[in-house]
Short mmCIF file of C-alpha atoms in Angstrom, two decimals:
data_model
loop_
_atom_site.label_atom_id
_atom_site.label_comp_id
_atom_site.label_asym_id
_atom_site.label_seq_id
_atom_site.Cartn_x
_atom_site.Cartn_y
_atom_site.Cartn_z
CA UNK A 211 70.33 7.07 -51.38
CA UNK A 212 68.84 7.53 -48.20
CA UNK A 213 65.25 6.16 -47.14
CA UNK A 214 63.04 8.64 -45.59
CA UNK A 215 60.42 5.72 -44.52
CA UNK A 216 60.99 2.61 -43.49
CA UNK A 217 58.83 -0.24 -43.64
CA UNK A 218 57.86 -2.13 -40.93
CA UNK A 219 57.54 -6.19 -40.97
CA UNK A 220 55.01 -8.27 -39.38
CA UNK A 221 53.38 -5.66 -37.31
CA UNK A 222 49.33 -5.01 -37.32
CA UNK A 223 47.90 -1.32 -36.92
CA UNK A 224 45.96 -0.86 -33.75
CA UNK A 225 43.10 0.51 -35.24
CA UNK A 226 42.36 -1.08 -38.25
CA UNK A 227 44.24 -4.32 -37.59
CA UNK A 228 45.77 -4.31 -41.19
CA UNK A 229 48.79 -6.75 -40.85
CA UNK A 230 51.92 -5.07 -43.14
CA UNK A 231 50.50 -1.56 -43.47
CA UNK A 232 52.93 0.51 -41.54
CA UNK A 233 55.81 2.70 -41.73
CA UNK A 234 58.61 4.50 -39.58
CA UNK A 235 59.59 7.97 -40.45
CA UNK A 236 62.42 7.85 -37.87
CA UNK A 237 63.08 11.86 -39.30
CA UNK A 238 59.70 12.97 -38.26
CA UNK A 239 59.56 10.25 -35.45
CA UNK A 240 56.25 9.18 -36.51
CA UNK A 241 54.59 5.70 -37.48
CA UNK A 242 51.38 6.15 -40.27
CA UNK A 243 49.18 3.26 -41.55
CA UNK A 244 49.29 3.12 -44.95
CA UNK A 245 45.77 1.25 -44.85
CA UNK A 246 43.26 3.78 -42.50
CA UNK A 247 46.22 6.69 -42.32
CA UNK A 248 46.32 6.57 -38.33
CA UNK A 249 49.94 8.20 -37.04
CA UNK A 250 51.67 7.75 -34.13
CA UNK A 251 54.46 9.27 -32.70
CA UNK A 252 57.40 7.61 -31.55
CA UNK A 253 60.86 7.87 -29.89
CA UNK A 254 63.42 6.26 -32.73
CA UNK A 255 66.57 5.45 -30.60
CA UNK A 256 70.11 6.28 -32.31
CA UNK A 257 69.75 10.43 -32.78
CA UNK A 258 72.61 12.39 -32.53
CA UNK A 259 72.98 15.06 -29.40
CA UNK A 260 72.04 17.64 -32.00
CA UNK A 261 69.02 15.86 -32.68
CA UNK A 262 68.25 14.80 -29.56
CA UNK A 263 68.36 18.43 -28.32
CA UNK A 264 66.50 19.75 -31.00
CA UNK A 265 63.60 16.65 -30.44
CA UNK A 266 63.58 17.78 -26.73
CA UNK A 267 63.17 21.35 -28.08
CA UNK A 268 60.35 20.95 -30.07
CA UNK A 269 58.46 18.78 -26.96
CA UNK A 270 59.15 21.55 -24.70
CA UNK A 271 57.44 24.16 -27.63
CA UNK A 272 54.30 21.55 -28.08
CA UNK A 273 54.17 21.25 -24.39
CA UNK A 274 53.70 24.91 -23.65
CA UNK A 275 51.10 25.85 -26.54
CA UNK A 276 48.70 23.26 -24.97
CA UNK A 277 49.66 20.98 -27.77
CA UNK A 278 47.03 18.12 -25.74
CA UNK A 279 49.36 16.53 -23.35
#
């Protein structure tokens, strides 16, 4: 079975400074606190071209709507 979320180990949100609270959606390329719900986005190294295209895709779609870069 595969693990849509992974856990991540001995790291402390930034905002609410809850130690062992977060976890990697390497799909979605996002980080949430489990504790105060804050999300991050991230780059999650190991995609496929395909996915890596498609990533770079949906940048250059959030990019152009004024998606608050």
């Amino acid at each position: 079975m595969i693990r849509l979320a992974h856990f991540l180990d001995g790291l402390r949100c930034s905002c609410c400074e809850t130690l062992d609270a977060l976890w990697l959606d390497p799909v979605r390329g996002l980080v949430e606190c489990h504790e105060c719900g804050q999300k991050a986005s991230v780059l999650v190294d190991g995609l496929g071209l395909a996915d890596a295209l498609d990533s770079l895709d949906a940048v250059d779609a959030v990019g152009s709507c004024g998606g608050g870069w």
